[in-house]
Amino acid sequence: MAKPNPNGIEFDNLYLDMNGIIHPCCHPQDKPAPKSEEEMFLAIFAYIDHIMILIRPRKLLYMAIDGVAPRAKMNQQRSRRFRAIQDAEAEAEAEAERRREEDANAPKETEIPEEHWDSNCITPGTPFTANLVVALRYFVAHRLSTHPGWQHLKVLLSDASVPGEGEHMVMNFVRRQRCEPGYDLNTKHVLYGLDADLIMLGIATHEPNFSILREDLLKIEDTWPKNPDVCLHCYQCGHRATRCPNPPAEGRLESTPFLFLHMPVLREYLEAELYFIEETAGFPFNLEHALDDWVILCFFVGNDFLPHLPSMRIKEGAVDLLVDMWKANLPAIGGYLTEHGHVHLDRLQPFIDELGRAETHIFTHRFGVQLGYRRTRKRRRFVVRQQRRLYRQQLGHKVPDRPSVPAANDVDVDDDELSSEMSESDEEVAQRPDRKTDEKQRDQAPPLTEWVIDTSVKMHYGSWRTSCYETKFQDASEAFRTNVGQAYVEGLCWVLHYYYLGCASWTWFYPYHYAPLAQDMRDLASMSVQFDLGAPFMPVEQLMGVFPAASRMHIPAVFHDLMTSPDSPIIDFYPTKFKIDLNGETALWKAVSLEARLRAAMKSPLAKMAAADRKLNARGHEILLVAQDHELFTTLAATYQGDGREIALDMNLGRLGGPCAPTRASASPARP
């Protein structure tokens, strides 16, 4: 690691979005899971070492673990954690059933011998994350003291006690660096992470030398067996990879391939796509402003904080369509949609109007594709049935328990019978175990995570528009549609501010599960969008807000009754059964005054928390670690000679690699 990078490119700063490392190391999908926290931590250390060998940063390593997220993210977090418990229970039941089938003499109540590890513990404020932070500090201290490739580095650790998402804490740090006098524009940054929004965040930095690193998942999956019943670790049948007792199969990728996304290359491609002629648009082309507009265009296809517009699907070419519409309407828009992290709502309105006019055509086309897909699938099913019947008749067998169907070569096939076959519901067709569709047909089928337009809806403007709102919102009134549209526009402003300037409000959130139609985002120029910064949730408040009752073992015991007792004032927050609709939504956290009820119910138990639990509920700060031979060591060591009061340290950009606020000695310094 102390030698030059064999990839032919050197990086100054490496940023690790640690949650992208923690999750796959603690509960991998393609190999046996670690049996203890210690094994999990060792796997995390090994993965960090692997990335460090790949990148070999010369100046800075920044490790960011997700802290308490803004309220806007908690709907998604809550749904994911409830789903995680439900999926784990289903997997446990399936595994128990499989074992019963293997051992016919086993009693009916046979359970999995291993206790299921709850991945929900990877959340700020849990004992697991606290133990992980201690382990990471020890690991970094050990590497700084013993590894020559680390000794020149400054290591910043932002743990789960620091509010904010990991990737956004990284972006805040990058922005702070750019504001410092003397900042070297040639600094080469690389960010490791798995989140899809890292591309948007990378564009938003406007850094000329920024790259994103992640695993090449497609290449990994290409090596996996095609049979879904085969273990991905040993390639044998009869068990899952997470409980595989065998060594890895020959030819299995043990060394994970990685991909680089270099922002300079992406910027060149985007420049070619976004470029317009000044005389046509009425204002000059500026790449940086055009990239900012491209970022907000991508918001319409969805992100972690806002659902996608019903008419926008990435696989249908939504991003290309949005860019084409943006370029075609530049004269009417009169300028760029955004500027320095703020939205020009008066300019956004003409673009939204054009998008609204296109919605009817998009849904009409989609309806036709869906209908054609269903007819093709049912017709194929009908033909296959006839072919099977003919084949069995030729073999001298009768079709068991099947209605009489004319042979495929019968020229008098009744059209009514074909119509009967074609009129089967989608559910009936989907339930057939031998249902097959080719790749093209599957691509045309509406996925379950999209806003599906019911085939009974006639594609007239008034009909489908009203039906959509009545189906998804149970309210199709004009006033309600206007409110949803304005809330979505507020969300666009909030997300853009979050990407470019940081969190505008810790308490704001989009109060609906679905996006409005573009036609209902009106009068934007008259809107006044203001945000109250507020304060982030405390860790235990977030745990109570996003955890199901089944994960209460990670929350202090004084709060357990609130999650399980029938007399709890917030027992309705913790359903044990819930439905998932066609959009993949759980409807677990609707637009109600949840925070007020939650905090009121928690007030009494908070006063009874033990000292150790109070420590888990405290907010922390970024931690700076350097080796003893580093030039900053003497300055930092001086902070431990006083009484622990804050001491302003003279750490300029050139020495730290970024700004530094007034610093004080850590109460628990990491020592080798």
JSON list of N, CA and C in Angstrom, two decimals, residues 385-407:
[
{"chain": "A", "resi": 385, "resn": "ARG", "atom": "N", "xyz": [-51.12, -25.01, -24.19]},
{"chain": "A", "resi": 385, "resn": "ARG", "atom": "CA", "xyz": [-52.06, -26.03, -23.71]},
{"chain": "A", "resi": 385, "resn": "ARG", "atom": "C", "xyz": [-52.46, -26.97, -24.85]},
{"chain": "A", "resi": 386, "resn": "GLN", "atom": "N", "xyz": [-52.75, -26.39, -25.99]},
{"chain": "A", "resi": 386, "resn": "GLN", "atom": "CA", "xyz": [-53.16, -27.22, -27.12]},
{"chain": "A", "resi": 386, "resn": "GLN", "atom": "C", "xyz": [-52.02, -28.12, -27.59]},
{"chain": "A", "resi": 387, "resn": "GLN", "atom": "N", "xyz": [-50.82, -27.60, -27.62]},
{"chain": "A", "resi": 387, "resn": "GLN", "atom": "CA", "xyz": [-49.67, -28.40, -28.03]},
{"chain": "A", "resi": 387, "resn": "GLN", "atom": "C", "xyz": [-49.44, -29.55, -27.07]},
{"chain": "A", "resi": 388, "resn": "ARG", "atom": "N", "xyz": [-49.60, -29.28, -25.77]},
{"chain": "A", "resi": 388, "resn": "ARG", "atom": "CA", "xyz": [-49.42, -30.34, -24.78]},
{"chain": "A", "resi": 388, "resn": "ARG", "atom": "C", "xyz": [-50.48, -31.43, -24.95]},
{"chain": "A", "resi": 389, "resn": "ARG", "atom": "N", "xyz": [-51.71, -30.98, -25.22]},
{"chain": "A", "resi": 389, "resn": "ARG", "atom": "CA", "xyz": [-52.79, -31.96, -25.40]},
{"chain": "A", "resi": 389, "resn": "ARG", "atom": "C", "xyz": [-52.54, -32.83, -26.62]},
{"chain": "A", "resi": 390, "resn": "LEU", "atom": "N", "xyz": [-52.11, -32.21, -27.73]},
{"chain": "A", "resi": 390, "resn": "LEU", "atom": "CA", "xyz": [-51.84, -32.96, -28.94]},
{"chain": "A", "resi": 390, "resn": "LEU", "atom": "C", "xyz": [-50.71, -33.96, -28.72]},
{"chain": "A", "resi": 391, "resn": "TYR", "atom": "N", "xyz": [-49.70, -33.53, -28.01]},
{"chain": "A", "resi": 391, "resn": "TYR", "atom": "CA", "xyz": [-48.55, -34.40, -27.75]},
{"chain": "A", "resi": 391, "resn": "TYR", "atom": "C", "xyz": [-48.98, -35.61, -26.92]},
{"chain": "A", "resi": 392, "resn": "ARG", "atom": "N", "xyz": [-49.80, -35.36, -25.91]},
{"chain": "A", "resi": 392, "resn": "ARG", "atom": "CA", "xyz": [-50.22, -36.47, -25.05]},
{"chain": "A", "resi": 392, "resn": "ARG", "atom": "C", "xyz": [-51.17, -37.40, -25.79]},
{"chain": "A", "resi": 393, "resn": "GLN", "atom": "N", "xyz": [-52.00, -36.87, -26.66]},
{"chain": "A", "resi": 393, "resn": "GLN", "atom": "CA", "xyz": [-52.89, -37.72, -27.44]},
{"chain": "A", "resi": 393, "resn": "GLN", "atom": "C", "xyz": [-52.09, -38.63, -28.37]},
{"chain": "A", "resi": 394, "resn": "GLN", "atom": "N", "xyz": [-51.02, -38.06, -28.93]},
{"chain": "A", "resi": 394, "resn": "GLN", "atom": "CA", "xyz": [-50.18, -38.86, -29.82]},
{"chain": "A", "resi": 394, "resn": "GLN", "atom": "C", "xyz": [-49.48, -39.98, -29.06]},
{"chain": "A", "resi": 395, "resn": "LEU", "atom": "N", "xyz": [-49.25, -39.75, -27.75]},
{"chain": "A", "resi": 395, "resn": "LEU", "atom": "CA", "xyz": [-48.63, -40.78, -26.92]},
{"chain": "A", "resi": 395, "resn": "LEU", "atom": "C", "xyz": [-49.65, -41.76, -26.37]},
{"chain": "A", "resi": 396, "resn": "GLY", "atom": "N", "xyz": [-50.93, -41.47, -26.63]},
{"chain": "A", "resi": 396, "resn": "GLY", "atom": "CA", "xyz": [-51.96, -42.37, -26.15]},
{"chain": "A", "resi": 396, "resn": "GLY", "atom": "C", "xyz": [-52.43, -42.08, -24.75]},
{"chain": "A", "resi": 397, "resn": "HIS", "atom": "N", "xyz": [-52.12, -40.89, -24.22]},
{"chain": "A", "resi": 397, "resn": "HIS", "atom": "CA", "xyz": [-52.55, -40.54, -22.87]},
{"chain": "A", "resi": 397, "resn": "HIS", "atom": "C", "xyz": [-53.65, -39.50, -22.95]},
{"chain": "A", "resi": 398, "resn": "LYS", "atom": "N", "xyz": [-54.43, -39.42, -21.92]},
{"chain": "A", "resi": 398, "resn": "LYS", "atom": "CA", "xyz": [-55.46, -38.41, -21.80]},
{"chain": "A", "resi": 398, "resn": "LYS", "atom": "C", "xyz": [-54.98, -37.30, -20.88]},
{"chain": "A", "resi": 399, "resn": "VAL", "atom": "N", "xyz": [-55.52, -36.16, -21.12]},
{"chain": "A", "resi": 399, "resn": "VAL", "atom": "CA", "xyz": [-55.14, -35.02, -20.30]},
{"chain": "A", "resi": 399, "resn": "VAL", "atom": "C", "xyz": [-55.91, -35.10, -18.98]},
{"chain": "A", "resi": 400, "resn": "PRO", "atom": "N", "xyz": [-55.26, -35.27, -17.86]},
{"chain": "A", "resi": 400, "resn": "PRO", "atom": "CA", "xyz": [-55.97, -35.40, -16.59]},
{"chain": "A", "resi": 400, "resn": "PRO", "atom": "C", "xyz": [-56.48, -34.06, -16.10]},
{"chain": "A", "resi": 401, "resn": "ASP", "atom": "N", "xyz": [-57.74, -34.08, -15.65]},
{"chain": "A", "resi": 401, "resn": "ASP", "atom": "CA", "xyz": [-58.33, -32.91, -14.99]},
{"chain": "A", "resi": 401, "resn": "ASP", "atom": "C", "xyz": [-58.22, -31.65, -15.83]},
{"chain": "A", "resi": 402, "resn": "ARG", "atom": "N", "xyz": [-58.38, -31.77, -17.12]},
{"chain": "A", "resi": 402, "resn": "ARG", "atom": "CA", "xyz": [-58.33, -30.60, -18.00]},
{"chain": "A", "resi": 402, "resn": "ARG", "atom": "C", "xyz": [-59.62, -30.56, -18.81]},
{"chain": "A", "resi": 403, "resn": "PRO", "atom": "N", "xyz": [-60.19, -29.40, -19.05]},
{"chain": "A", "resi": 403, "resn": "PRO", "atom": "CA", "xyz": [-61.35, -29.31, -19.93]},
{"chain": "A", "resi": 403, "resn": "PRO", "atom": "C", "xyz": [-60.96, -29.65, -21.36]},
{"chain": "A", "resi": 404, "resn": "SER", "atom": "N", "xyz": [-61.94, -30.15, -22.10]},
{"chain": "A", "resi": 404, "resn": "SER", "atom": "CA", "xyz": [-61.66, -30.52, -23.48]},
{"chain": "A", "resi": 404, "resn": "SER", "atom": "C", "xyz": [-61.33, -29.29, -24.31]},
{"chain": "A", "resi": 405, "resn": "VAL", "atom": "N", "xyz": [-60.18, -29.33, -24.99]},
{"chain": "A", "resi": 405, "resn": "VAL", "atom": "CA", "xyz": [-59.73, -28.22, -25.82]},
{"chain": "A", "resi": 405, "resn": "VAL", "atom": "C", "xyz": [-59.42, -28.76, -27.21]},
{"chain": "A", "resi": 406, "resn": "PRO", "atom": "N", "xyz": [-59.90, -28.14, -28.28]},
{"chain": "A", "resi": 406, "resn": "PRO", "atom": "CA", "xyz": [-59.61, -28.64, -29.63]},
{"chain": "A", "resi": 406, "resn": "PRO", "atom": "C", "xyz": [-58.13, -28.72, -29.88]},
{"chain": "A", "resi": 407, "resn": "ALA", "atom": "N", "xyz": [-57.74, -29.67, -30.70]},
{"chain": "A", "resi": 407, "resn": "ALA", "atom": "CA", "xyz": [-56.33, -29.84, -31.02]},
{"chain": "A", "resi": 407, "resn": "ALA", "atom": "C", "xyz": [-55.83, -28.64, -31.79]}
]
